[in-house]
Short mmCIF file of C-alpha atoms in Angstrom, two decimals:
data_model
loop_
_atom_site.label_atom_id
_atom_site.label_comp_id
_atom_site.label_asym_id
_atom_site.label_seq_id
_atom_site.Cartn_x
_atom_site.Cartn_y
_atom_site.Cartn_z
CA UNK W 130 6.97 77.84 -14.20
CA UNK W 131 10.12 79.80 -13.61
CA UNK W 132 12.94 80.07 -16.10
CA UNK W 133 15.23 78.14 -13.73
CA UNK W 134 13.06 75.03 -14.21
CA UNK W 135 13.26 75.09 -17.99
CA UNK W 136 15.91 72.94 -19.66
CA UNK W 137 16.90 73.65 -23.23
CA UNK W 138 18.57 71.06 -25.43
CA UNK W 139 19.34 70.85 -29.11
CA UNK W 140 17.31 68.79 -31.55
CA UNK W 141 20.23 66.37 -31.93
CA UNK W 142 20.45 65.89 -28.16
CA UNK W 143 16.69 65.27 -28.05
CA UNK W 144 17.03 62.59 -30.71
CA UNK W 145 19.79 60.93 -28.65
CA UNK W 146 17.56 60.98 -25.56
CA UNK W 147 14.73 59.39 -27.51
CA UNK W 148 16.65 56.11 -27.52
CA UNK W 149 16.84 56.01 -23.73
CA UNK W 150 13.31 54.69 -23.33
CA UNK W 151 12.39 51.02 -23.26
CA UNK W 152 9.64 51.33 -25.86
CA UNK W 153 11.15 48.66 -28.10
CA UNK W 154 11.53 46.20 -25.20
CA UNK W 155 7.96 46.89 -24.11
CA UNK W 156 6.66 46.27 -27.66
CA UNK W 157 8.62 43.00 -27.89
CA UNK W 158 7.25 41.82 -24.55
CA UNK W 159 3.69 42.78 -25.47
CA UNK W 160 4.01 40.93 -28.79
CA UNK W 161 5.40 37.86 -26.98
CA UNK W 162 2.58 38.01 -24.44
CA UNK W 163 4.91 38.66 -21.52
CA UNK W 164 3.19 40.35 -18.61
CA UNK W 165 5.04 43.35 -17.23
CA UNK W 166 6.50 42.96 -13.76
CA UNK W 167 4.27 44.54 -11.16
CA UNK W 168 5.77 47.24 -9.08
CA UNK W 169 5.51 46.47 -5.35
CA UNK W 170 4.27 50.01 -4.79
CA UNK W 171 1.35 49.55 -7.20
CA UNK W 172 -2.09 48.68 -5.96
CA UNK W 173 -5.55 48.42 -7.41
CA UNK W 174 -8.21 50.99 -6.65
CA UNK W 175 -11.88 50.19 -6.23
CA UNK W 176 -13.34 53.05 -8.25
CA UNK W 177 -16.89 51.89 -7.47
CA UNK W 178 -16.56 53.26 -3.95
CA UNK W 179 -14.80 56.46 -4.98
CA UNK W 180 -16.49 59.73 -4.16
CA UNK W 181 -15.78 63.29 -5.10
CA UNK W 182 -14.72 65.42 -2.16
CA UNK W 183 -14.62 69.14 -2.69
CA UNK W 184 -12.29 70.63 -0.10
CA UNK W 185 -13.48 73.54 1.94
CA UNK W 186 -11.70 76.77 1.10
CA UNK W 187 -9.04 77.75 3.58
CA UNK W 188 -9.64 80.75 5.74
CA UNK W 189 -7.15 83.61 5.56
CA UNK W 190 -5.92 84.73 8.97
CA UNK W 191 -3.06 86.64 10.46
CA UNK W 192 -0.86 84.44 12.62
CA UNK W 193 2.14 85.49 14.66
CA UNK W 194 4.95 82.94 14.72
CA UNK W 195 8.38 83.02 16.28
CA UNK W 196 10.99 83.97 13.67
CA UNK W 197 12.91 80.69 14.05
CA UNK W 198 9.76 78.62 13.50
CA UNK W 199 8.88 80.54 10.35
CA UNK W 200 12.49 80.30 9.11
CA UNK W 201 12.44 76.54 9.68
CA UNK W 202 9.34 76.00 7.54
CA UNK W 203 10.44 78.46 4.85
CA UNK W 204 13.84 76.74 4.60
CA UNK W 205 12.05 73.65 3.32
CA UNK W 206 10.98 75.61 0.22
CA UNK W 207 7.65 76.33 -1.40
CA UNK W 208 4.52 75.19 0.37
CA UNK W 209 5.62 76.18 3.86
CA UNK W 210 2.12 77.38 4.77
CA UNK W 211 0.69 74.02 3.73
CA UNK W 212 3.27 72.25 5.90
CA UNK W 213 2.43 74.47 8.87
CA UNK W 214 -1.25 73.61 8.31
CA UNK W 215 -0.39 69.88 8.22
CA UNK W 216 1.50 70.12 11.53
CA UNK W 217 -1.40 71.93 13.15
CA UNK W 218 -3.84 69.35 11.75
CA UNK W 219 -1.72 66.48 13.13
CA UNK W 220 -1.72 68.15 16.55
CA UNK W 221 -5.49 68.66 16.38
CA UNK W 222 -6.09 65.01 15.42
CA UNK W 223 -3.81 63.80 18.23
CA UNK W 224 -5.78 65.88 20.76
CA UNK W 225 -9.09 64.35 19.62
CA UNK W 226 -8.05 60.84 20.67
#
């Protein structure tokens, strides 16, 4: 983790932030038997059918790209090689159909 991602606050500020959570409301609702509202984005997983998939290691290659293409992907930030791989995979999958 880089230094730019680290936030420093005083102990007093941390104590003030501690009150920003809804822990007390959650405890009151649990005590009263109130079910929490389900988030529309939540779903249940069937873990019985889950399987462990170990990804194949990626192969290191040398690839020549146009400077503007490389600049485009790098401008998006970290992980540009992964994004390039995803675009190539999407193209490959589209060609299989």
